[in-house]
Amino acid sequence: PVLLSTKPRFYIDDITVKTSISGDTGLIKYSIEPAGLEENEIAIVSVSLRDADSTLVTKMEGVSGILKVPNAKLWWAIGMHTQPGYLYTLEVTLRVENDTENDIYRLPVGIRTVKWTNSTVLLNEKPVYLRGFGRHEDSVIRGKGLDLPTMTRDYELLKWVGANAYRTSHYPYSEEVMDMADRQGFLIIDECPAVDTENFSPTLLARHKESITQLIRRDKNRPSVLMWSIANEPRTALADADTYFREVAQHTKSLDPTRPITAALATSYSTDKAGQSLDVISFNRYNSWYANPGRLDMIIDKVMAEAQNWRKKYNKPVLMSEYGADTQEGLHELPEFIWSEEYQTAVLSKHFQAFDRLRAEGWFVGEFIWNFADFRTAQTYTRVGGNKKGIFTRTRQPKMAAHHVRRRYHSLAWQTDGAEPPEDLQYYISATTLHDEL
């Protein structure tokens, strides 16, 4: 939809918020940028903070300052706390002397910290293991247009399946979608629209930087945004890729040094030149699909070897940002055969085994299935009605793999965060378990 809004002659042009924690006290450092002021007019800014019940917590005056929140309720990711996604509301009022007009803006604020080392990413000093998906803004009726009922359904399914994160592949998602992530406590790898980047040039670099500038300006205050992704499958083995992505990464850091930077890499670790500029290494690989189709027996060794080699080369946290297999819903084959629901389930399961072994090494920080749901693509003989790698259909119904992933993700939530699994995770089988029988 196209939304039109009005603003007064002078207005709040931008707000920047950075949060930190000191003991039980939350600290909110804010900076307000007014605009539209006439010469010699001085901005008078009032700031107040209210909790989720609209109770006033604190207030102060000035275009910048630090709000102190005693006994602060922190913003936690879903599964990490019984009350995830806790938001305060920062209300900013701008006025000038001898003028009856004012401008008011209310910004949701989550108090949390993000830190990272060469082996982990931490939310509020607690290590995070990311379990989620690559996604697309796509649905049957409205295509790539914003569809609020579908958005609501997607978040219901993300909770049902036990995910705690997703990547905005391969572009910034709508503000409504991001607002929901803030409120429900999902962690986001926020990606700029840079796909298959090559033909490096000063013009392309300038456009790439501008794209990141716009992304960070819009989403910098969102507690859900855990990392910035500066590209998807760029051609990082090419000459000048090291210089190009060093420039992009430095630009990103200059705008926001408070979050780690990643990129979804598809080049071989042996020829990549961009990883040195990233904080977290993400890689895409379709074992037993585009490479070695049908060879389920090769997945575990291939995934482990590649992740270990990325780690060995850069000594940074590693996650797998894309893997999966296309599946035509309703197609069943036993033994597992490519395109069947059984085959997709087996492909994911083999990856899970590799991931658990990698997690035990202490530096593997996340797994993202491609894709959350089937989506439309250009017409080609390699696509059956589009990309069918979703564990949900384009109409948001679960395939066989969705139930398997649900058991996986809720098990991880219990292992890593102590989150209680849902009661309907397993259906009743027998009063005597197979383990007891044996």
Tab-separated table of C-alpha atoms in Angstrom:
chain	number	residue	atom	x	y	z
A	1	PRO	CA	0.000	0.000	0.000
A	2	VAL	CA	0.954	3.631	-0.455
A	3	LEU	CA	0.565	5.606	2.766
A	4	LEU	CA	0.454	9.399	2.799
A	5	SER	CA	1.224	11.413	5.908
A	6	THR	CA	1.524	15.066	6.791
A	7	LYS	CA	4.002	16.832	9.018
A	8	PRO	CA	4.243	20.338	10.432
A	9	ARG	CA	6.592	23.019	9.147
A	10	PHE	CA	9.304	21.879	11.577
A	11	TYR	CA	9.512	18.189	12.326
A	12	ILE	CA	11.518	15.292	13.753
A	13	ASP	CA	13.672	14.131	10.862
A	14	ASP	CA	15.514	11.277	12.546
A	15	ILE	CA	15.978	9.505	15.858
A	16	THR	CA	18.963	7.359	16.791
A	17	VAL	CA	18.792	5.087	19.813
A	18	LYS	CA	21.534	2.920	21.298
A	19	THR	CA	20.884	0.799	24.362
A	20	SER	CA	23.167	-0.710	26.961
A	21	ILE	CA	22.912	-2.276	30.403
A	22	SER	CA	24.625	-1.416	33.682
A	23	GLY	CA	23.658	-3.875	36.383
A	24	ASP	CA	19.856	-3.795	36.585
A	25	THR	CA	19.690	-0.389	34.907
A	26	GLY	CA	18.960	-0.002	31.234
A	27	LEU	CA	20.591	2.908	29.437
A	28	ILE	CA	19.012	4.475	26.356
A	29	LYS	CA	21.269	6.912	24.550
A	30	TYR	CA	19.228	8.988	22.133
A	31	SER	CA	19.878	11.660	19.550
A	32	ILE	CA	17.185	13.708	17.787
A	33	GLU	CA	17.601	15.469	14.442
A	34	PRO	CA	15.033	18.254	13.926
A	35	ALA	CA	14.395	19.747	10.488
A	36	GLY	CA	12.436	22.607	8.956
A	37	LEU	CA	13.525	25.178	11.508
A	38	GLU	CA	13.799	28.769	10.377
A	39	GLU	CA	16.877	30.859	11.002
A	40	ASN	CA	17.357	31.688	14.704
A	41	GLU	CA	14.693	29.165	15.773
A	42	ILE	CA	15.857	26.821	18.519
A	43	ALA	CA	14.454	23.315	18.827
A	44	ILE	CA	12.832	22.482	22.156
A	45	VAL	CA	12.785	18.714	22.540
A	46	SER	CA	11.037	16.746	25.265
A	47	VAL	CA	11.580	13.005	25.607
A	48	SER	CA	9.589	10.564	27.736
A	49	LEU	CA	9.767	6.800	28.118
A	50	ARG	CA	6.810	4.572	28.907
A	51	ASP	CA	6.743	0.857	29.619
A	52	ALA	CA	4.522	-1.725	27.932
A	53	ASP	CA	1.639	-0.734	30.246
A	54	SER	CA	2.017	2.944	29.222
A	55	THR	CA	3.322	3.874	32.676
A	56	LEU	CA	5.789	6.759	32.626
A	57	VAL	CA	9.278	5.522	33.474
A	58	THR	CA	11.424	8.615	32.963
A	59	LYS	CA	11.676	11.841	30.974
A	60	MET	CA	14.146	14.557	30.099
A	61	GLU	CA	14.750	17.545	27.826
A	62	GLY	CA	17.241	18.032	25.025
A	63	VAL	CA	18.110	16.865	21.517
A	64	SER	CA	20.395	14.212	22.994
A	65	GLY	CA	20.865	12.478	26.277
A	66	ILE	CA	20.861	9.217	28.191
A	67	LEU	CA	17.717	7.867	29.790
A	68	LYS	CA	18.226	5.607	32.817
A	69	VAL	CA	15.699	2.806	33.298
A	70	PRO	CA	15.872	1.188	36.752
A	71	ASN	CA	15.057	-2.532	36.909
A	72	ALA	CA	14.863	-2.556	33.134
A	73	LYS	CA	12.968	-5.297	31.355
A	74	LEU	CA	15.232	-6.479	28.583
A	75	TRP	CA	14.327	-7.321	25.015
A	76	TRP	CA	14.872	-11.050	24.566
A	77	ALA	CA	14.508	-13.266	21.538
A	78	ILE	CA	11.685	-15.770	21.426
A	79	GLY	CA	12.573	-18.865	23.431
A	80	MET	CA	15.182	-17.083	25.540
A	81	HIS	CA	12.714	-15.580	28.007
A	82	THR	CA	9.136	-16.057	29.109
A	83	GLN	CA	8.351	-12.525	27.923
A	84	PRO	CA	10.167	-12.077	24.591
A	85	GLY	CA	10.078	-8.885	22.569
A	86	TYR	CA	9.490	-6.484	25.478
A	87	LEU	CA	9.207	-2.932	24.160
A	88	TYR	CA	9.220	0.469	25.794
A	89	THR	CA	7.877	3.509	23.936
A	90	LEU	CA	10.064	6.559	23.467
A	91	GLU	CA	7.881	9.628	22.874
A	92	VAL	CA	9.669	12.613	21.362
A	93	THR	CA	8.015	16.033	21.184
A	94	LEU	CA	9.508	18.874	19.137
A	95	ARG	CA	8.360	22.494	19.431
A	96	VAL	CA	9.698	26.024	19.119
A	97	GLU	CA	8.974	29.164	21.112
A	98	ASN	CA	6.002	31.300	20.088
A	99	ASP	CA	4.487	28.569	17.913
A	100	THR	CA	1.465	26.446	18.783
A	101	GLU	CA	2.461	23.600	16.482
A	102	ASN	CA	4.535	20.645	17.542
A	103	ASP	CA	5.650	17.319	16.147
A	104	ILE	CA	5.360	14.080	18.109
A	105	TYR	CA	6.931	10.738	17.233
A	106	ARG	CA	6.634	7.497	19.203
A	107	LEU	CA	9.385	4.945	18.738
A	108	PRO	CA	9.284	1.395	20.166
A	109	VAL	CA	12.544	0.665	21.982
A	110	GLY	CA	13.917	-2.675	23.117
A	111	ILE	CA	16.689	-2.524	25.700
A	112	ARG	CA	19.318	-5.114	24.784
A	113	THR	CA	22.963	-5.553	23.934
A	114	VAL	CA	24.586	-7.356	21.018
A	115	LYS	CA	28.205	-8.469	21.186
A	116	TRP	CA	30.331	-10.927	19.277
A	117	THR	CA	33.667	-12.682	19.561
A	118	ASN	CA	35.613	-14.872	17.155
A	119	SER	CA	33.426	-17.829	18.163
A	120	THR	CA	29.974	-16.608	19.150
A	121	VAL	CA	27.274	-13.926	18.985
A	122	LEU	CA	25.719	-12.790	22.264
A	123	LEU	CA	22.375	-11.205	23.116
A	124	ASN	CA	22.395	-9.617	26.571
A	125	GLU	CA	25.673	-11.481	27.249
A	126	LYS	CA	24.064	-14.853	26.446
A	127	PRO	CA	25.252	-16.889	23.411
A	128	VAL	CA	22.677	-17.165	20.644
A	129	TYR	CA	22.200	-20.155	18.360
A	130	LEU	CA	20.154	-19.130	15.334
A	131	ARG	CA	17.554	-21.526	13.951
A	132	GLY	CA	15.529	-20.188	11.088
A	133	PHE	CA	15.010	-19.614	7.405
A	134	GLY	CA	15.703	-17.571	4.361
A	135	ARG	CA	12.399	-16.079	3.277
A	136	HIS	CA	10.750	-14.092	0.505
A	137	GLU	CA	7.946	-11.546	0.551
A	138	ASP	CA	5.689	-13.616	-1.690
A	139	SER	CA	2.226	-15.144	-1.518
A	140	VAL	CA	-0.421	-16.536	-3.844
A	141	ILE	CA	-2.896	-13.649	-4.090
A	142	ARG	CA	-0.746	-10.523	-3.843
A	143	GLY	CA	2.572	-11.873	-5.069
A	144	LYS	CA	5.298	-9.642	-3.674
A	145	GLY	CA	2.826	-7.062	-2.388
A	146	LEU	CA	2.285	-6.588	1.341
A	147	ASP	CA	-0.424	-8.910	2.625
A	148	LEU	CA	-1.145	-8.500	6.343
A	149	PRO	CA	-3.109	-11.761	6.825
A	150	THR	CA	-0.263	-13.704	5.176
A	151	MET	CA	2.266	-11.858	7.322
A	152	THR	CA	0.328	-12.840	10.435
A	153	ARG	CA	0.130	-16.441	9.263
A	154	ASP	CA	3.874	-16.494	8.605
A	155	TYR	CA	4.672	-15.408	12.150
A	156	GLU	CA	2.252	-17.991	13.518
A	157	LEU	CA	4.078	-20.665	11.530
A	158	LEU	CA	7.501	-19.389	12.604
A	159	LYS	CA	6.409	-19.788	16.218
A	160	TRP	CA	4.771	-23.159	15.528
A	161	VAL	CA	7.938	-24.536	13.933
A	162	GLY	CA	10.159	-23.207	16.757
A	163	ALA	CA	12.292	-20.762	14.770
A	164	ASN	CA	13.953	-17.785	16.439
A	165	ALA	CA	15.415	-16.034	13.386
A	166	TYR	CA	15.206	-15.366	9.679
A	167	ARG	CA	17.111	-13.528	6.987
A	168	THR	CA	15.459	-10.831	4.862
A	169	SER	CA	16.635	-12.421	1.647
A	170	HIS	CA	17.495	-10.560	-0.458
A	171	TYR	CA	16.218	-7.060	0.276
A	172	PRO	CA	14.754	-4.983	3.132
A	173	TYR	CA	11.301	-6.236	4.110
A	174	SER	CA	8.313	-3.990	4.747
A	175	GLU	CA	8.216	-1.972	7.942
A	176	GLU	CA	5.090	-3.837	9.031
A	177	VAL	CA	6.946	-7.155	8.832
A	178	MET	CA	9.873	-5.737	10.796
A	179	ASP	CA	7.549	-4.208	13.399
A	180	MET	CA	6.127	-7.672	14.056
A	181	ALA	CA	9.616	-9.121	14.514
A	182	ASP	CA	10.345	-6.460	17.139
A	183	ARG	CA	7.120	-7.209	18.998
A	184	GLN	CA	7.382	-10.994	18.915
A	185	GLY	CA	11.091	-11.343	19.557
A	186	PHE	CA	12.479	-12.733	16.306
A	187	LEU	CA	16.121	-12.136	15.412
A	188	ILE	CA	16.767	-10.733	11.938
A	189	ILE	CA	19.730	-10.838	9.597
A	190	ASP	CA	18.844	-7.670	7.693
A	191	GLU	CA	20.041	-7.863	4.091
A	192	CYS	CA	20.592	-5.120	1.551
A	193	PRO	CA	19.522	-5.714	-2.088
A	194	ALA	CA	22.889	-6.812	-3.469
A	195	VAL	CA	22.669	-10.165	-5.270
A	196	ASP	CA	25.383	-11.795	-7.416
A	197	THR	CA	27.491	-8.649	-7.097
A	198	GLU	CA	30.219	-8.475	-9.738
A	199	ASN	CA	31.706	-6.049	-12.288
A	200	PHE	CA	33.081	-3.998	-9.398
A	201	SER	CA	33.333	-0.295	-10.203
A	202	PRO	CA	33.241	3.053	-8.385
A	203	THR	CA	29.661	3.576	-9.589
A	204	LEU	CA	28.507	0.202	-8.256
A	205	LEU	CA	30.333	0.785	-4.984
A	206	ALA	CA	28.615	4.135	-4.504
A	207	ARG	CA	25.210	2.569	-5.147
A	208	HIS	CA	25.982	-0.321	-2.812
A	209	LYS	CA	26.968	2.080	-0.039
A	210	GLU	CA	23.838	4.167	-0.578
A	211	SER	CA	21.689	1.051	-0.371
A	212	ILE	CA	23.255	0.147	2.968
A	213	THR	CA	22.907	3.722	4.186
A	214	GLN	CA	19.173	3.642	3.511
A	215	LEU	CA	18.786	0.226	5.140
A	216	ILE	CA	20.606	1.223	8.327
A	217	ARG	CA	18.873	4.590	8.552
A	218	ARG	CA	15.521	2.818	8.494
A	219	ASP	CA	16.264	-0.210	10.715
A	220	LYS	CA	19.064	0.941	13.040
A	221	ASN	CA	16.771	1.269	16.074
A	222	ARG	CA	15.145	-2.152	15.765
A	223	PRO	CA	16.029	-4.557	18.585
A	224	SER	CA	15.220	-7.500	16.302
A	225	VAL	CA	18.043	-6.676	13.878
A	226	LEU	CA	20.980	-8.798	14.992
A	227	MET	CA	23.272	-8.481	11.964
A	228	TRP	CA	23.620	-6.611	8.699
A	229	SER	CA	24.072	-8.731	5.581
A	230	ILE	CA	25.878	-6.730	2.914
A	231	ALA	CA	25.345	-9.133	-0.015
A	232	ASN	CA	23.943	-12.450	-1.207
A	233	GLU	CA	26.192	-14.766	-3.214
A	234	PRO	CA	28.559	-12.046	-4.434
A	235	ARG	CA	31.337	-13.043	-6.797
A	236	THR	CA	34.009	-12.814	-4.127
A	237	ALA	CA	36.663	-14.771	-5.997
A	238	LEU	CA	36.994	-12.063	-8.639
A	239	ALA	CA	39.834	-9.584	-8.784
A	240	ASP	CA	39.203	-6.483	-6.641
A	241	ALA	CA	36.579	-8.285	-4.527
A	242	ASP	CA	38.750	-7.841	-1.430
A	243	THR	CA	39.032	-4.069	-1.904
A	244	TYR	CA	35.393	-3.680	-2.884
A	245	PHE	CA	33.942	-5.533	0.107
A	246	ARG	CA	36.409	-3.983	2.508
A	247	GLU	CA	35.006	-0.604	1.435
A	248	VAL	CA	31.423	-1.816	1.840
A	249	ALA	CA	32.117	-3.307	5.274
A	250	GLN	CA	33.949	-0.216	6.510
A	251	HIS	CA	31.071	1.954	5.345
A	252	THR	CA	28.602	-0.268	7.193
A	253	LYS	CA	30.701	-0.117	10.371
A	254	SER	CA	30.937	3.655	10.131
A	255	LEU	CA	27.157	3.866	10.203
A	256	ASP	CA	26.580	1.220	12.877
A	257	PRO	CA	29.448	-0.346	14.828
A	258	THR	CA	27.035	-2.005	17.283
A	259	ARG	CA	26.111	-5.022	15.131
A	260	PRO	CA	28.173	-7.682	13.368
A	261	ILE	CA	28.397	-7.770	9.578
A	262	THR	CA	27.916	-10.848	7.434
A	263	ALA	CA	27.250	-11.817	3.810
A	264	ALA	CA	25.831	-15.003	2.329
A	265	LEU	CA	28.855	-16.409	0.519
A	266	ALA	CA	28.615	-19.022	-2.243
A	267	THR	CA	32.180	-18.887	-3.576
A	268	SER	CA	34.546	-21.600	-2.384
A	269	TYR	CA	36.370	-20.802	0.848
A	270	SER	CA	39.647	-21.383	-1.001
A	271	THR	CA	39.103	-18.484	-3.430
A	272	ASP	CA	36.954	-16.109	-1.343
A	273	LYS	CA	38.357	-12.624	-0.729
A	274	ALA	CA	35.519	-11.026	1.282
A	275	GLY	CA	35.412	-13.038	4.501
A	276	GLN	CA	38.300	-11.103	5.997
A	277	SER	CA	36.025	-8.024	6.123
A	278	LEU	CA	33.106	-9.787	7.831
A	279	ASP	CA	32.407	-10.487	11.497
A	280	VAL	CA	30.389	-13.654	10.903
A	281	ILE	CA	30.886	-16.058	7.987
A	282	SER	CA	27.644	-17.196	6.339
A	283	PHE	CA	27.701	-19.672	3.467
A	284	ASN	CA	25.152	-21.082	1.000
A	285	ARG	CA	25.542	-24.623	-0.344
A	286	TYR	CA	23.087	-27.097	-1.836
A	287	ASN	CA	24.630	-30.480	-1.176
A	288	SER	CA	22.708	-33.381	-2.744
A	289	TRP	CA	20.679	-30.948	-4.841
A	290	TYR	CA	22.647	-28.749	-7.256
A	291	ALA	CA	25.790	-30.695	-6.352
A	292	ASN	CA	25.717	-34.500	-6.134
A	293	PRO	CA	21.929	-34.853	-6.480
A	294	GLY	CA	20.567	-37.953	-4.808
A	295	ARG	CA	23.729	-38.572	-2.771
A	296	LEU	CA	22.384	-38.265	0.746
A	297	ASP	CA	25.417	-40.149	2.029
A	298	MET	CA	27.726	-37.248	1.133
A	299	ILE	CA	25.974	-34.436	3.030
A	300	ILE	CA	27.428	-34.758	6.521
A	301	ASP	CA	31.075	-34.897	5.446
A	302	LYS	CA	30.634	-32.134	2.847
A	303	VAL	CA	28.906	-29.703	5.235
A	304	MET	CA	31.338	-30.312	8.060
A	305	ALA	CA	34.399	-29.981	5.855
A	306	GLU	CA	33.253	-26.704	4.321
A	307	ALA	CA	32.257	-25.125	7.637
A	308	GLN	CA	35.558	-26.191	9.198
A	309	ASN	CA	37.516	-24.754	6.290
A	310	TRP	CA	35.722	-21.394	6.539
A	311	ARG	CA	36.543	-21.413	10.244
A	312	LYS	CA	40.172	-22.360	9.640
A	313	LYS	CA	40.630	-19.611	7.059
A	314	TYR	CA	39.043	-16.719	8.972
A	315	ASN	CA	38.780	-17.790	12.635
A	316	LYS	CA	35.296	-16.290	12.946
A	317	PRO	CA	31.827	-17.577	13.866
A	318	VAL	CA	30.252	-19.571	11.040
A	319	LEU	CA	26.629	-20.256	10.100
A	320	MET	CA	24.952	-21.927	7.131
A	321	SER	CA	22.661	-19.379	5.523
A	322	GLU	CA	21.125	-21.558	2.786
A	323	TYR	CA	20.642	-25.277	2.177
A	324	GLY	CA	17.711	-27.408	1.095
A	325	ALA	CA	15.950	-29.317	-1.673
A	326	ASP	CA	12.947	-28.684	-3.917
A	327	THR	CA	9.862	-30.744	-3.123
A	328	GLN	CA	6.611	-31.181	-4.982
A	329	GLU	CA	3.988	-31.352	-2.270
A	330	GLY	CA	2.146	-34.668	-2.314
A	331	LEU	CA	4.922	-36.545	-4.126
A	332	HIS	CA	6.008	-39.522	-2.028
A	333	GLU	CA	8.788	-41.975	-2.862
A	334	LEU	CA	10.304	-44.758	-0.804
A	335	PRO	CA	13.264	-45.103	-0.848
A	336	GLU	CA	13.767	-41.333	-0.858
A	337	PHE	CA	13.947	-39.950	-4.399
A	338	ILE	CA	14.748	-36.433	-5.525
A	339	TRP	CA	11.734	-34.031	-5.497
A	340	SER	CA	9.775	-36.222	-3.060
A	341	GLU	CA	8.725	-35.093	0.408
A	342	GLU	CA	10.772	-37.941	1.861
A	343	TYR	CA	13.880	-36.725	0.054
A	344	GLN	CA	13.550	-33.151	1.356
A	345	THR	CA	13.121	-34.471	4.898
A	346	ALA	CA	16.187	-36.696	4.539
A	347	VAL	CA	18.316	-33.839	3.140
A	348	LEU	CA	17.465	-31.620	6.080
A	349	SER	CA	18.009	-34.425	8.580
A	350	LYS	CA	21.514	-35.131	7.272
A	351	HIS	CA	22.348	-31.438	7.645
A	352	PHE	CA	21.061	-31.522	11.226
A	353	GLN	CA	23.554	-34.268	12.035
A	354	ALA	CA	26.387	-32.186	10.622
A	355	PHE	CA	25.230	-29.082	12.477
A	356	ASP	CA	25.170	-30.853	15.836
A	357	ARG	CA	28.736	-32.020	15.368
A	358	LEU	CA	29.779	-28.508	14.356
A	359	ARG	CA	27.990	-26.937	17.326
A	360	ALA	CA	30.072	-29.132	19.597
A	361	GLU	CA	33.201	-27.429	18.226
A	362	GLY	CA	32.085	-24.134	19.785
A	363	TRP	CA	32.020	-21.715	16.835
A	364	PHE	CA	29.060	-22.757	14.672
A	365	VAL	CA	26.257	-20.292	15.419
A	366	GLY	CA	23.267	-20.955	13.178
A	367	GLU	CA	21.300	-22.861	10.546
A	368	PHE	CA	18.929	-21.296	8.002
A	369	ILE	CA	16.839	-23.509	5.713
A	370	TRP	CA	16.120	-22.318	2.214
A	371	ASN	CA	13.221	-21.671	2.164
A	372	PHE	CA	10.461	-20.957	4.628
A	373	ALA	CA	7.761	-21.267	1.933
A	374	ASP	CA	7.568	-21.979	-1.786
A	375	PHE	CA	7.697	-18.857	-3.943
A	376	ARG	CA	7.126	-17.850	-7.562
A	377	THR	CA	10.084	-17.497	-9.918
A	378	ALA	CA	10.649	-16.803	-13.592
A	379	GLN	CA	9.327	-19.518	-15.892
A	380	THR	CA	11.959	-22.150	-16.608
A	381	TYR	CA	12.012	-25.907	-17.089
A	382	THR	CA	14.031	-26.281	-13.853
A	383	ARG	CA	11.139	-24.864	-11.795
A	384	VAL	CA	7.842	-26.638	-11.195
A	385	GLY	CA	5.533	-23.713	-10.478
A	386	GLY	CA	8.395	-21.773	-8.928
A	387	ASN	CA	10.973	-22.526	-6.255
A	388	LYS	CA	9.697	-25.455	-4.181
A	389	LYS	CA	12.353	-25.564	-1.475
A	390	GLY	CA	9.911	-24.294	1.144
A	391	ILE	CA	8.966	-26.503	4.074
A	392	PHE	CA	5.579	-24.802	3.684
A	393	THR	CA	3.694	-24.510	0.425
A	394	ARG	CA	3.024	-21.141	-1.172
A	395	THR	CA	-0.407	-21.275	0.511
A	396	ARG	CA	1.355	-21.807	3.871
A	397	GLN	CA	0.492	-25.454	4.465
A	398	PRO	CA	3.149	-27.768	5.944
A	399	LYS	CA	5.004	-30.397	3.956
A	400	MET	CA	6.328	-33.527	5.649
A	401	ALA	CA	9.627	-31.763	6.366
A	402	ALA	CA	7.903	-29.015	8.364
A	403	HIS	CA	6.966	-31.482	11.098
A	404	HIS	CA	10.519	-32.809	11.194
A	405	VAL	CA	11.971	-29.294	11.389
A	406	ARG	CA	9.506	-28.457	14.141
A	407	ARG	CA	10.842	-31.266	16.301
A	408	ARG	CA	14.388	-30.147	15.520
A	409	TYR	CA	13.911	-26.461	16.303
A	410	HIS	CA	11.970	-26.980	19.523
A	411	SER	CA	14.608	-29.470	20.635
A	412	LEU	CA	17.292	-26.842	19.981
A	413	ALA	CA	15.281	-24.231	21.901
A	414	TRP	CA	15.179	-26.574	24.870
A	415	GLN	CA	18.886	-27.440	24.615
A	416	THR	CA	20.204	-23.897	24.157
A	417	ASP	CA	17.656	-21.724	25.947
A	418	GLY	CA	15.750	-24.062	28.277
A	419	ALA	CA	12.473	-23.331	26.470
A	420	GLU	CA	9.721	-25.843	27.198
A	421	PRO	CA	8.614	-27.699	24.046
A	422	PRO	CA	4.929	-27.648	23.046
A	423	GLU	CA	2.810	-30.530	24.302
A	424	ASP	CA	1.784	-31.586	20.783
A	425	LEU	CA	5.356	-31.948	19.508
A	426	GLN	CA	5.075	-35.733	19.501
A	427	TYR	CA	1.930	-37.751	18.894
A	428	TYR	CA	1.174	-40.715	21.126
A	429	ILE	CA	2.659	-43.973	19.899
A	430	SER	CA	2.568	-46.554	22.669
A	431	ALA	CA	2.577	-46.910	26.438
A	432	THR	CA	5.901	-48.704	26.024
A	433	THR	CA	8.602	-46.898	24.104
A	434	LEU	CA	10.873	-48.606	21.613
A	435	HIS	CA	13.801	-47.911	23.942
A	436	ASP	CA	12.056	-49.792	26.763
A	437	GLU	CA	11.320	-52.739	24.478
A	438	LEU	CA	14.986	-53.000	23.493
